[in-house]
Amino acid sequence: AQSVAQPEDQVNVAEGNPLTVKCTYSVSGNPYLFWYVQYPNRGLQFLLKYITGDNLVKGSYGFEAEFNKSQTSFHLKKPSALVSDSALYFCAVRDWGGATNKLIFGTGTLLAVQP
Amino acid sequence: SAVISQKPSRDICQRGTSLTIQCQVDSQVTMMFWYRQQPGQSLTLIATANQGSEATYESGFVIDKFPISRPNLTFSTLTVSNMSPEDSSIYLCSVEDPGSETQYFGPGTRLLVL
């Protein structure tokens, strides 16, 4: 069965510093991987995805993620954090095992950027 | 990407009652999904809403508790029936953008059951 793990419940970083939010995956087929962000009292917003192609994918708001097949990881990164980046981040993987195109979500990582 | 709206945005309900949540998309989509996000938790798929056929429910979710309608390619409803406090959650609909393999989410409906 497909799954994703986000090992950190919370990541703290100072504004201006680089940030990394970790995600590892387990899939039985080709990994379709996604990052979403949830701001307080808001829905989920799509940030970026890896389907195929370059291992480094760029997304919204200056975020990027690196697909690493050997380490089965898809960490989210940003070179310089902003206070406004503080939110809940979810990694997700497409589930190929069922009849629908559902996403399997990680448990989420709360990013706190201090001024 | 598709623009998705949900009604209501939030509600407070009494136990034993039912609430119907609406999801409207600004373009025709084949697949619509309903997710639940319990307090402090991740998202779990409730069901996939298919136009013209019965919804496909995930393990642990049943049609009697969460009936779904999908009358056309731009609209779906999810009803939370005979509510209990355990149903207090955020309910989100999503759609898959054809050809992009990406799901986009509505703003969610925040439900509190007393």
mmCIF file with all atom_site columns, C-alpha atoms in Angstrom:
data_model
loop_
_atom_site.group_PDB
_atom_site.id
_atom_site.type_symbol
_atom_site.label_atom_id
_atom_site.label_alt_id
_atom_site.label_comp_id
_atom_site.label_asym_id
_atom_site.label_entity_id
_atom_site.label_seq_id
_atom_site.pdbx_PDB_ins_code
_atom_site.Cartn_x
_atom_site.Cartn_y
_atom_site.Cartn_z
_atom_site.occupancy
_atom_site.B_iso_or_equiv
_atom_site.pdbx_formal_charge
_atom_site.auth_seq_id
_atom_site.auth_comp_id
_atom_site.auth_asym_id
_atom_site.auth_atom_id
_atom_site.pdbx_PDB_model_num
ATOM 1   C CA . ALA A 1 1   ? 0.000   0.000  0.000   1.00 0.00 ? 1   ALA A CA 1
ATOM 2   C CA . GLN A 1 2   ? 1.083   3.533  -0.704  1.00 0.00 ? 2   GLN A CA 1
ATOM 3   C CA . SER A 1 3   ? 2.072   5.764  2.193   1.00 0.00 ? 3   SER A CA 1
ATOM 4   C CA . VAL A 1 4   ? 3.934   8.922  3.060   1.00 0.00 ? 4   VAL A CA 1
ATOM 5   C CA . ALA A 1 5   ? 5.657   9.861  6.286   1.00 0.00 ? 5   ALA A CA 1
ATOM 6   C CA . GLN A 1 6   ? 6.385   13.291 7.632   1.00 0.00 ? 6   GLN A CA 1
ATOM 7   C CA . PRO A 1 7   ? 8.731   12.646 10.535  1.00 0.00 ? 7   PRO A CA 1
ATOM 8   C CA . GLU A 1 8   ? 8.547   16.124 12.055  1.00 0.00 ? 8   GLU A CA 1
ATOM 9   C CA . ASP A 1 9   ? 5.386   17.450 13.675  1.00 0.00 ? 9   ASP A CA 1
ATOM 10  C CA . GLN A 1 10  ? 6.867   20.938 13.725  1.00 0.00 ? 10  GLN A CA 1
ATOM 11  C CA . VAL A 1 11  ? 9.769   22.757 12.133  1.00 0.00 ? 11  VAL A CA 1
ATOM 12  C CA . ASN A 1 12  ? 11.027  26.047 13.534  1.00 0.00 ? 12  ASN A CA 1
ATOM 13  C CA . VAL A 1 13  ? 13.162  28.373 11.464  1.00 0.00 ? 13  VAL A CA 1
ATOM 14  C CA . ALA A 1 14  ? 14.218  31.988 11.651  1.00 0.00 ? 14  ALA A CA 1
ATOM 15  C CA . GLU A 1 15  ? 13.093  34.358 8.943   1.00 0.00 ? 15  GLU A CA 1
ATOM 16  C CA . GLY A 1 16  ? 15.648  34.570 6.157   1.00 0.00 ? 16  GLY A CA 1
ATOM 17  C CA . ASN A 1 17  ? 17.092  31.129 6.876   1.00 0.00 ? 17  ASN A CA 1
ATOM 18  C CA . PRO A 1 18  ? 16.606  28.162 4.556   1.00 0.00 ? 18  PRO A CA 1
ATOM 19  C CA . LEU A 1 19  ? 13.872  25.722 5.445   1.00 0.00 ? 19  LEU A CA 1
ATOM 20  C CA . THR A 1 20  ? 13.334  22.029 4.817   1.00 0.00 ? 20  THR A CA 1
ATOM 21  C CA . VAL A 1 21  ? 10.180  20.036 5.502   1.00 0.00 ? 21  VAL A CA 1
ATOM 22  C CA . LYS A 1 22  ? 10.785  16.312 5.197   1.00 0.00 ? 22  LYS A CA 1
ATOM 23  C CA . CYS A 1 23  ? 8.715   13.660 3.462   1.00 0.00 ? 23  CYS A CA 1
ATOM 24  C CA . THR A 1 24  ? 9.454   10.033 2.664   1.00 0.00 ? 24  THR A CA 1
ATOM 25  C CA . TYR A 1 25  ? 7.247   7.763  0.629   1.00 0.00 ? 25  TYR A CA 1
ATOM 26  C CA . SER A 1 26  ? 6.473   4.133  -0.040  1.00 0.00 ? 26  SER A CA 1
ATOM 27  C CA . VAL A 1 27  ? 4.786   3.200  -3.320  1.00 0.00 ? 27  VAL A CA 1
ATOM 28  C CA . SER A 1 28  ? 4.368   0.083  -5.387  1.00 0.00 ? 28  SER A CA 1
ATOM 29  C CA . GLY A 1 29  ? 4.346   1.889  -8.723  1.00 0.00 ? 29  GLY A CA 1
ATOM 30  C CA . ASN A 1 30  ? 5.532   5.183  -10.129 1.00 0.00 ? 30  ASN A CA 1
ATOM 31  C CA . PRO A 1 31  ? 5.482   7.798  -7.382  1.00 0.00 ? 31  PRO A CA 1
ATOM 32  C CA . TYR A 1 32  ? 3.250   10.773 -8.040  1.00 0.00 ? 32  TYR A CA 1
ATOM 33  C CA . LEU A 1 33  ? 4.101   13.113 -5.162  1.00 0.00 ? 33  LEU A CA 1
ATOM 34  C CA . PHE A 1 34  ? 2.532   16.373 -4.061  1.00 0.00 ? 34  PHE A CA 1
ATOM 35  C CA . TRP A 1 35  ? 2.960   19.131 -1.502  1.00 0.00 ? 35  TRP A CA 1
ATOM 36  C CA . TYR A 1 36  ? 0.039   21.154 -0.183  1.00 0.00 ? 36  TYR A CA 1
ATOM 37  C CA . VAL A 1 37  ? -0.093  24.007 2.312   1.00 0.00 ? 37  VAL A CA 1
ATOM 38  C CA . GLN A 1 38  ? -2.916  24.866 4.692   1.00 0.00 ? 38  GLN A CA 1
ATOM 39  C CA . TYR A 1 39  ? -3.039  28.315 6.209   1.00 0.00 ? 39  TYR A CA 1
ATOM 40  C CA . PRO A 1 40  ? -5.149  28.849 9.355   1.00 0.00 ? 40  PRO A CA 1
ATOM 41  C CA . ASN A 1 41  ? -8.864  28.624 8.619   1.00 0.00 ? 41  ASN A CA 1
ATOM 42  C CA . ARG A 1 42  ? -8.197  28.001 4.943   1.00 0.00 ? 42  ARG A CA 1
ATOM 43  C CA . GLY A 1 43  ? -8.444  25.042 2.602   1.00 0.00 ? 43  GLY A CA 1
ATOM 44  C CA . LEU A 1 44  ? -5.525  23.212 1.066   1.00 0.00 ? 44  LEU A CA 1
ATOM 45  C CA . GLN A 1 45  ? -3.475  24.975 -1.565  1.00 0.00 ? 45  GLN A CA 1
ATOM 46  C CA . PHE A 1 46  ? -1.415  23.069 -4.104  1.00 0.00 ? 46  PHE A CA 1
ATOM 47  C CA . LEU A 1 47  ? 2.291   23.948 -3.995  1.00 0.00 ? 47  LEU A CA 1
ATOM 48  C CA . LEU A 1 48  ? 4.061   21.579 -6.367  1.00 0.00 ? 48  LEU A CA 1
ATOM 49  C CA . LYS A 1 49  ? 4.227   18.031 -7.671  1.00 0.00 ? 49  LYS A CA 1
ATOM 50  C CA . TYR A 1 50  ? 6.577   15.416 -9.056  1.00 0.00 ? 50  TYR A CA 1
ATOM 51  C CA . ILE A 1 51  ? 5.209   13.191 -11.786 1.00 0.00 ? 51  ILE A CA 1
ATOM 52  C CA . THR A 1 52  ? 8.221   12.568 -13.975 1.00 0.00 ? 52  THR A CA 1
ATOM 53  C CA . GLY A 1 53  ? 11.220  14.423 -15.342 1.00 0.00 ? 53  GLY A CA 1
ATOM 54  C CA . ASP A 1 54  ? 13.634  16.627 -13.430 1.00 0.00 ? 54  ASP A CA 1
ATOM 55  C CA . ASN A 1 55  ? 14.167  15.607 -9.840  1.00 0.00 ? 55  ASN A CA 1
ATOM 56  C CA . LEU A 1 56  ? 14.069  19.231 -8.696  1.00 0.00 ? 56  LEU A CA 1
ATOM 57  C CA . VAL A 1 57  ? 10.617  20.696 -9.077  1.00 0.00 ? 57  VAL A CA 1
ATOM 58  C CA . LYS A 1 58  ? 9.705   24.300 -8.482  1.00 0.00 ? 58  LYS A CA 1
ATOM 59  C CA . GLY A 1 59  ? 6.367   25.470 -7.228  1.00 0.00 ? 59  GLY A CA 1
ATOM 60  C CA . SER A 1 60  ? 4.436   28.373 -5.823  1.00 0.00 ? 60  SER A CA 1
ATOM 61  C CA . TYR A 1 61  ? 5.707   31.026 -3.402  1.00 0.00 ? 61  TYR A CA 1
ATOM 62  C CA . GLY A 1 62  ? 9.374   30.173 -4.042  1.00 0.00 ? 62  GLY A CA 1
ATOM 63  C CA . PHE A 1 63  ? 9.123   26.596 -2.787  1.00 0.00 ? 63  PHE A CA 1
ATOM 64  C CA . GLU A 1 64  ? 10.872  23.678 -4.424  1.00 0.00 ? 64  GLU A CA 1
ATOM 65  C CA . ALA A 1 65  ? 11.198  19.978 -3.742  1.00 0.00 ? 65  ALA A CA 1
ATOM 66  C CA . GLU A 1 66  ? 13.745  17.357 -4.645  1.00 0.00 ? 66  GLU A CA 1
ATOM 67  C CA . PHE A 1 67  ? 12.688  13.879 -5.637  1.00 0.00 ? 67  PHE A CA 1
ATOM 68  C CA . ASN A 1 68  ? 15.258  11.322 -4.478  1.00 0.00 ? 68  ASN A CA 1
ATOM 69  C CA . LYS A 1 69  ? 14.446  7.829  -5.657  1.00 0.00 ? 69  LYS A CA 1
ATOM 70  C CA . SER A 1 70  ? 17.253  6.068  -3.790  1.00 0.00 ? 70  SER A CA 1
ATOM 71  C CA . GLN A 1 71  ? 16.238  7.629  -0.484  1.00 0.00 ? 71  GLN A CA 1
ATOM 72  C CA . THR A 1 72  ? 12.508  7.548  -1.326  1.00 0.00 ? 72  THR A CA 1
ATOM 73  C CA . SER A 1 73  ? 12.243  11.153 -0.237  1.00 0.00 ? 73  SER A CA 1
ATOM 74  C CA . PHE A 1 74  ? 10.536  14.290 -1.492  1.00 0.00 ? 74  PHE A CA 1
ATOM 75  C CA . HIS A 1 75  ? 11.637  17.066 0.856   1.00 0.00 ? 75  HIS A CA 1
ATOM 76  C CA . LEU A 1 76  ? 10.173  20.545 0.521   1.00 0.00 ? 76  LEU A CA 1
ATOM 77  C CA . LYS A 1 77  ? 12.653  23.408 0.570   1.00 0.00 ? 77  LYS A CA 1
ATOM 78  C CA . LYS A 1 78  ? 12.880  27.167 0.364   1.00 0.00 ? 78  LYS A CA 1
ATOM 79  C CA . PRO A 1 79  ? 16.113  29.152 0.327   1.00 0.00 ? 79  PRO A CA 1
ATOM 80  C CA . SER A 1 80  ? 14.869  31.992 2.524   1.00 0.00 ? 80  SER A CA 1
ATOM 81  C CA . ALA A 1 81  ? 11.898  31.604 4.861   1.00 0.00 ? 81  ALA A CA 1
ATOM 82  C CA . LEU A 1 82  ? 9.270   34.283 5.398   1.00 0.00 ? 82  LEU A CA 1
ATOM 83  C CA . VAL A 1 83  ? 7.059   34.742 8.436   1.00 0.00 ? 83  VAL A CA 1
ATOM 84  C CA . SER A 1 84  ? 4.118   34.400 6.051   1.00 0.00 ? 84  SER A CA 1
ATOM 85  C CA . ASP A 1 85  ? 5.265   30.854 5.225   1.00 0.00 ? 85  ASP A CA 1
ATOM 86  C CA . SER A 1 86  ? 4.090   29.762 8.672   1.00 0.00 ? 86  SER A CA 1
ATOM 87  C CA . ALA A 1 87  ? 1.426   27.156 8.007   1.00 0.00 ? 87  ALA A CA 1
ATOM 88  C CA . LEU A 1 88  ? 0.665   23.445 7.989   1.00 0.00 ? 88  LEU A CA 1
ATOM 89  C CA . TYR A 1 89  ? 2.328   21.503 5.169   1.00 0.00 ? 89  TYR A CA 1
ATOM 90  C CA . PHE A 1 90  ? 1.130   18.162 3.848   1.00 0.00 ? 90  PHE A CA 1
ATOM 91  C CA . CYS A 1 91  ? 2.949   15.704 1.629   1.00 0.00 ? 91  CYS A CA 1
ATOM 92  C CA . ALA A 1 92  ? 0.761   13.359 -0.419  1.00 0.00 ? 92  ALA A CA 1
ATOM 93  C CA . VAL A 1 93  ? 1.157   10.439 -2.802  1.00 0.00 ? 93  VAL A CA 1
ATOM 94  C CA . ARG A 1 94  ? -1.180  9.124  -5.459  1.00 0.00 ? 94  ARG A CA 1
ATOM 95  C CA . ASP A 1 95  ? -2.677  5.768  -4.487  1.00 0.00 ? 95  ASP A CA 1
ATOM 96  C CA . TRP A 1 96  ? -2.444  3.352  -7.377  1.00 0.00 ? 96  TRP A CA 1
ATOM 97  C CA . GLY A 1 97  ? -3.933  0.439  -5.489  1.00 0.00 ? 97  GLY A CA 1
ATOM 98  C CA . GLY A 1 98  ? -7.599  1.346  -5.621  1.00 0.00 ? 98  GLY A CA 1
ATOM 99  C CA . ALA A 1 99  ? -10.212 2.138  -8.200  1.00 0.00 ? 99  ALA A CA 1
ATOM 100 C CA . THR A 1 100 ? -9.991  5.882  -7.692  1.00 0.00 ? 100 THR A CA 1
ATOM 101 C CA . ASN A 1 101 ? -7.273  8.496  -7.987  1.00 0.00 ? 101 ASN A CA 1
ATOM 102 C CA . LYS A 1 102 ? -7.184  9.246  -4.319  1.00 0.00 ? 102 LYS A CA 1
ATOM 103 C CA . LEU A 1 103 ? -4.350  10.916 -2.485  1.00 0.00 ? 103 LEU A CA 1
ATOM 104 C CA . ILE A 1 104 ? -2.762  9.502  0.627   1.00 0.00 ? 104 ILE A CA 1
ATOM 105 C CA . PHE A 1 105 ? -1.694  12.326 2.924   1.00 0.00 ? 105 PHE A CA 1
ATOM 106 C CA . GLY A 1 106 ? 1.023   12.502 5.506   1.00 0.00 ? 106 GLY A CA 1
ATOM 107 C CA . THR A 1 107 ? 0.295   13.655 9.022   1.00 0.00 ? 107 THR A CA 1
ATOM 108 C CA . GLY A 1 108 ? 1.381   17.198 8.307   1.00 0.00 ? 108 GLY A CA 1
ATOM 109 C CA . THR A 1 109 ? 4.236   19.388 9.515   1.00 0.00 ? 109 THR A CA 1
ATOM 110 C CA . LEU A 1 110 ? 3.634   22.716 11.165  1.00 0.00 ? 110 LEU A CA 1
ATOM 111 C CA . LEU A 1 111 ? 6.155   25.269 9.963   1.00 0.00 ? 111 LEU A CA 1
ATOM 112 C CA . ALA A 1 112 ? 6.792   28.163 12.326  1.00 0.00 ? 112 ALA A CA 1
ATOM 113 C CA . VAL A 1 113 ? 8.950   30.991 11.019  1.00 0.00 ? 113 VAL A CA 1
ATOM 114 C CA . GLN A 1 114 ? 10.136  33.394 13.694  1.00 0.00 ? 114 GLN A CA 1
ATOM 115 C CA . PRO A 1 115 ? 10.799  37.056 12.872  1.00 0.00 ? 115 PRO A CA 1
ATOM 116 C CA . SER B 2 1   ? -6.795  25.535 -12.015 1.00 0.00 ? 1   SER B CA 1
ATOM 117 C CA . ALA B 2 2   ? -10.465 25.122 -11.204 1.00 0.00 ? 2   ALA B CA 1
ATOM 118 C CA . VAL B 2 3   ? -12.159 27.488 -8.795  1.00 0.00 ? 3   VAL B CA 1
ATOM 119 C CA . ILE B 2 4   ? -14.022 25.567 -6.132  1.00 0.00 ? 4   ILE B CA 1
ATOM 120 C CA . SER B 2 5   ? -16.547 26.927 -3.650  1.00 0.00 ? 5   SER B CA 1
ATOM 121 C CA . GLN B 2 6   ? -18.236 25.254 -0.714  1.00 0.00 ? 6   GLN B CA 1
ATOM 122 C CA . LYS B 2 7   ? -21.327 26.089 1.281   1.00 0.00 ? 7   LYS B CA 1
ATOM 123 C CA . PRO B 2 8   ? -21.634 26.554 4.167   1.00 0.00 ? 8   PRO B CA 1
ATOM 124 C CA . SER B 2 9   ? -18.166 27.670 5.193   1.00 0.00 ? 9   SER B CA 1
ATOM 125 C CA . ARG B 2 10  ? -18.906 26.691 8.777   1.00 0.00 ? 10  ARG B CA 1
ATOM 126 C CA . ASP B 2 11  ? -21.794 25.506 10.902  1.00 0.00 ? 11  ASP B CA 1
ATOM 127 C CA . ILE B 2 12  ? -22.651 24.506 14.429  1.00 0.00 ? 12  ILE B CA 1
ATOM 128 C CA . CYS B 2 13  ? -25.167 21.694 14.618  1.00 0.00 ? 13  CYS B CA 1
ATOM 129 C CA . GLN B 2 14  ? -26.962 19.683 17.261  1.00 0.00 ? 14  GLN B CA 1
ATOM 130 C CA . ARG B 2 15  ? -26.373 15.989 17.571  1.00 0.00 ? 15  ARG B CA 1
ATOM 131 C CA . GLY B 2 16  ? -28.858 13.819 15.727  1.00 0.00 ? 16  GLY B CA 1
ATOM 132 C CA . THR B 2 17  ? -29.390 16.324 12.935  1.00 0.00 ? 17  THR B CA 1
ATOM 133 C CA . SER B 2 18  ? -28.039 16.259 9.377   1.00 0.00 ? 18  SER B CA 1
ATOM 134 C CA . LEU B 2 19  ? -26.095 18.802 7.344   1.00 0.00 ? 19  LEU B CA 1
ATOM 135 C CA . THR B 2 20  ? -25.714 18.962 3.580   1.00 0.00 ? 20  THR B CA 1
ATOM 136 C CA . ILE B 2 21  ? -22.527 20.517 2.221   1.00 0.00 ? 21  ILE B CA 1
ATOM 137 C CA . GLN B 2 22  ? -22.424 21.829 -1.318  1.00 0.00 ? 22  GLN B CA 1
ATOM 138 C CA . CYS B 2 23  ? -19.426 21.914 -3.642  1.00 0.00 ? 23  CYS B CA 1
ATOM 139 C CA . GLN B 2 24  ? -19.485 23.961 -6.846  1.00 0.00 ? 24  GLN B CA 1
ATOM 140 C CA . VAL B 2 25  ? -16.768 24.015 -9.513  1.00 0.00 ? 25  VAL B CA 1
ATOM 141 C CA . ASP B 2 26  ? -16.409 26.613 -12.233 1.00 0.00 ? 26  ASP B CA 1
ATOM 142 C CA . SER B 2 27  ? -15.639 24.028 -14.924 1.00 0.00 ? 27  SER B CA 1
ATOM 143 C CA . GLN B 2 28  ? -16.744 20.514 -15.801 1.00 0.00 ? 28  GLN B CA 1
ATOM 144 C CA . VAL B 2 29  ? -14.744 17.818 -14.056 1.00 0.00 ? 29  VAL B CA 1
ATOM 145 C CA . THR B 2 30  ? -15.029 14.064 -14.130 1.00 0.00 ? 30  THR B CA 1
ATOM 146 C CA . MET B 2 31  ? -13.854 13.238 -10.635 1.00 0.00 ? 31  MET B CA 1
ATOM 147 C CA . MET B 2 32  ? -14.825 14.976 -7.425  1.00 0.00 ? 32  MET B CA 1
ATOM 148 C CA . PHE B 2 33  ? -13.670 13.848 -4.019  1.00 0.00 ? 33  PHE B CA 1
ATOM 149 C CA . TRP B 2 34  ? -14.821 14.403 -0.456  1.00 0.00 ? 34  TRP B CA 1
ATOM 150 C CA . TYR B 2 35  ? -12.238 14.409 2.343   1.00 0.00 ? 35  TYR B CA 1
ATOM 151 C CA . ARG B 2 36  ? -12.503 14.740 6.104   1.00 0.00 ? 36  ARG B CA 1
ATOM 152 C CA . GLN B 2 37  ? -9.933  16.424 8.321   1.00 0.00 ? 37  GLN B CA 1
ATOM 153 C CA . GLN B 2 38  ? -10.561 15.733 11.980  1.00 0.00 ? 38  GLN B CA 1
ATOM 154 C CA . PRO B 2 39  ? -9.163  18.221 14.509  1.00 0.00 ? 39  PRO B CA 1
ATOM 155 C CA . GLY B 2 40  ? -5.381  18.211 14.483  1.00 0.00 ? 40  GLY B CA 1
ATOM 156 C CA . GLN B 2 41  ? -5.251  15.372 11.988  1.00 0.00 ? 41  GLN B CA 1
ATOM 157 C CA . SER B 2 42  ? -4.516  14.723 8.346   1.00 0.00 ? 42  SER B CA 1
ATOM 158 C CA . LEU B 2 43  ? -6.972  14.329 5.511   1.00 0.00 ? 43  LEU B CA 1
ATOM 159 C CA . THR B 2 44  ? -8.851  11.114 4.876   1.00 0.00 ? 44  THR B CA 1
ATOM 160 C CA . LEU B 2 45  ? -10.841 10.380 1.752   1.00 0.00 ? 45  LEU B CA 1
ATOM 161 C CA . ILE B 2 46  ? -14.517 9.696  2.407   1.00 0.00 ? 46  ILE B CA 1
ATOM 162 C CA . ALA B 2 47  ? -15.654 8.940  -1.129  1.00 0.00 ? 47  ALA B CA 1
ATOM 163 C CA . THR B 2 48  ? -15.258 9.668  -4.798  1.00 0.00 ? 48  THR B CA 1
ATOM 164 C CA . ALA B 2 49  ? -18.289 11.248 -6.428  1.00 0.00 ? 49  ALA B CA 1
ATOM 165 C CA . ASN B 2 50  ? -18.914 10.085 -9.968  1.00 0.00 ? 50  ASN B CA 1
ATOM 166 C CA . GLN B 2 51  ? -21.413 11.809 -12.202 1.00 0.00 ? 51  GLN B CA 1
ATOM 167 C CA . GLY B 2 52  ? -24.221 9.486  -13.201 1.00 0.00 ? 52  GLY B CA 1
ATOM 168 C CA . SER B 2 53  ? -23.304 6.645  -10.878 1.00 0.00 ? 53  SER B CA 1
ATOM 169 C CA . GLU B 2 54  ? -23.088 5.761  -7.228  1.00 0.00 ? 54  GLU B CA 1
ATOM 170 C CA . ALA B 2 55  ? -20.294 7.255  -5.180  1.00 0.00 ? 55  ALA B CA 1
ATOM 171 C CA . THR B 2 56  ? -17.363 5.024  -4.287  1.00 0.00 ? 56  THR B CA 1
ATOM 172 C CA . TYR B 2 57  ? -16.810 4.935  -0.530  1.00 0.00 ? 57  TYR B CA 1
ATOM 173 C CA . GLU B 2 58  ? -13.568 4.261  1.296   1.00 0.00 ? 58  GLU B CA 1
ATOM 174 C CA . SER B 2 59  ? -13.257 1.709  4.025   1.00 0.00 ? 59  SER B CA 1
ATOM 175 C CA . GLY B 2 60  ? -14.884 2.947  7.199   1.00 0.00 ? 60  GLY B CA 1
ATOM 176 C CA . PHE B 2 61  ? -17.350 5.244  5.458   1.00 0.00 ? 61  PHE B CA 1
ATOM 177 C CA . VAL B 2 62  ? -20.877 4.207  4.472   1.00 0.00 ? 62  VAL B CA 1
ATOM 178 C CA . ILE B 2 63  ? -23.558 5.690  2.277   1.00 0.00 ? 63  ILE B CA 1
ATOM 179 C CA . ASP B 2 64  ? -26.158 5.820  5.050   1.00 0.00 ? 64  ASP B CA 1
ATOM 180 C CA . LYS B 2 65  ? -23.927 8.108  7.092   1.00 0.00 ? 65  LYS B CA 1
ATOM 181 C CA . PHE B 2 66  ? -22.464 10.152 4.229   1.00 0.00 ? 66  PHE B CA 1
ATOM 182 C CA . PRO B 2 67  ? -24.850 10.166 1.261   1.00 0.00 ? 67  PRO B CA 1
ATOM 183 C CA . ILE B 2 68  ? -23.429 11.918 -1.770  1.00 0.00 ? 68  ILE B CA 1
ATOM 184 C CA . SER B 2 69  ? -25.073 13.368 -4.840  1.00 0.00 ? 69  SER B CA 1
ATOM 185 C CA . ARG B 2 70  ? -23.437 14.264 -8.132  1.00 0.00 ? 70  ARG B CA 1
ATOM 186 C CA . PRO B 2 71  ? -26.163 15.550 -10.434 1.00 0.00 ? 71  PRO B CA 1
ATOM 187 C CA . ASN B 2 72  ? -23.838 17.088 -13.014 1.00 0.00 ? 72  ASN B CA 1
ATOM 188 C CA . LEU B 2 73  ? -20.179 17.693 -13.845 1.00 0.00 ? 73  LEU B CA 1
ATOM 189 C CA . THR B 2 74  ? -19.864 20.889 -11.792 1.00 0.00 ? 74  THR B CA 1
ATOM 190 C CA . PHE B 2 75  ? -21.697 20.150 -8.553  1.00 0.00 ? 75  PHE B CA 1
ATOM 191 C CA . SER B 2 76  ? -21.789 17.671 -5.689  1.00 0.00 ? 76  SER B CA 1
ATOM 192 C CA . THR B 2 77  ? -23.233 17.469 -2.205  1.00 0.00 ? 77  THR B CA 1
ATOM 193 C CA . LEU B 2 78  ? -22.158 15.550 0.868   1.00 0.00 ? 78  LEU B CA 1
ATOM 194 C CA . THR B 2 79  ? -24.620 14.991 3.701   1.00 0.00 ? 79  THR B CA 1
ATOM 195 C CA . VAL B 2 80  ? -23.425 14.191 7.190   1.00 0.00 ? 80  VAL B CA 1
ATOM 196 C CA . SER B 2 81  ? -26.337 12.288 8.719   1.00 0.00 ? 81  SER B CA 1
ATOM 197 C CA . ASN B 2 82  ? -27.403 11.751 12.308  1.00 0.00 ? 82  ASN B CA 1
ATOM 198 C CA . MET B 2 83  ? -24.446 13.751 13.525  1.00 0.00 ? 83  MET B CA 1
ATOM 199 C CA . SER B 2 84  ? -22.519 13.154 16.712  1.00 0.00 ? 84  SER B CA 1
ATOM 200 C CA . PRO B 2 85  ? -19.691 15.218 18.244  1.00 0.00 ? 85  PRO B CA 1
ATOM 201 C CA . GLU B 2 86  ? -17.229 12.807 16.600  1.00 0.00 ? 86  GLU B CA 1
ATOM 202 C CA . ASP B 2 87  ? -18.306 14.214 13.236  1.00 0.00 ? 87  ASP B CA 1
ATOM 203 C CA . SER B 2 88  ? -16.832 17.599 14.131  1.00 0.00 ? 88  SER B CA 1
ATOM 204 C CA . SER B 2 89  ? -14.290 18.090 11.360  1.00 0.00 ? 89  SER B CA 1
ATOM 205 C CA . ILE B 2 90  ? -13.384 20.079 8.323   1.00 0.00 ? 90  ILE B CA 1
ATOM 206 C CA . TYR B 2 91  ? -14.968 18.613 5.207   1.00 0.00 ? 91  TYR B CA 1
ATOM 207 C CA . LEU B 2 92  ? -13.235 19.405 1.941   1.00 0.00 ? 92  LEU B CA 1
ATOM 208 C CA . CYS B 2 93  ? -14.171 18.705 -1.618  1.00 0.00 ? 93  CYS B CA 1
ATOM 209 C CA . SER B 2 94  ? -11.571 18.418 -4.325  1.00 0.00 ? 94  SER B CA 1
ATOM 210 C CA . VAL B 2 95  ? -11.466 17.958 -8.062  1.00 0.00 ? 95  VAL B CA 1
ATOM 211 C CA . GLU B 2 96  ? -8.872  16.495 -10.333 1.00 0.00 ? 96  GLU B CA 1
ATOM 212 C CA . ASP B 2 97  ? -7.719  18.812 -13.072 1.00 0.00 ? 97  ASP B CA 1
ATOM 213 C CA . PRO B 2 98  ? -7.947  16.779 -16.282 1.00 0.00 ? 98  PRO B CA 1
ATOM 214 C CA . GLY B 2 99  ? -4.516  16.000 -17.685 1.00 0.00 ? 99  GLY B CA 1
ATOM 215 C CA . SER B 2 100 ? -2.512  17.509 -14.822 1.00 0.00 ? 100 SER B CA 1
ATOM 216 C CA . GLU B 2 101 ? -2.853  14.647 -12.346 1.00 0.00 ? 101 GLU B CA 1
ATOM 217 C CA . THR B 2 102 ? -3.404  17.303 -9.678  1.00 0.00 ? 102 THR B CA 1
ATOM 218 C CA . GLN B 2 103 ? -6.224  17.651 -7.172  1.00 0.00 ? 103 GLN B CA 1
ATOM 219 C CA . TYR B 2 104 ? -7.384  21.106 -6.163  1.00 0.00 ? 104 TYR B CA 1
ATOM 220 C CA . PHE B 2 105 ? -9.312  21.697 -2.981  1.00 0.00 ? 105 PHE B CA 1
ATOM 221 C CA . GLY B 2 106 ? -12.191 23.861 -1.944  1.00 0.00 ? 106 GLY B CA 1
ATOM 222 C CA . PRO B 2 107 ? -11.957 26.120 1.127   1.00 0.00 ? 107 PRO B CA 1
ATOM 223 C CA . GLY B 2 108 ? -13.594 23.531 3.361   1.00 0.00 ? 108 GLY B CA 1
ATOM 224 C CA . THR B 2 109 ? -16.627 23.423 5.627   1.00 0.00 ? 109 THR B CA 1
ATOM 225 C CA . ARG B 2 110 ? -15.906 23.608 9.328   1.00 0.00 ? 110 ARG B CA 1
ATOM 226 C CA . LEU B 2 111 ? -18.478 21.599 11.249  1.00 0.00 ? 111 LEU B CA 1
ATOM 227 C CA . LEU B 2 112 ? -18.936 21.591 15.002  1.00 0.00 ? 112 LEU B CA 1
ATOM 228 C CA . VAL B 2 113 ? -21.451 19.171 16.466  1.00 0.00 ? 113 VAL B CA 1
ATOM 229 C CA . LEU B 2 114 ? -22.655 19.841 19.980  1.00 0.00 ? 114 LEU B CA 1
#
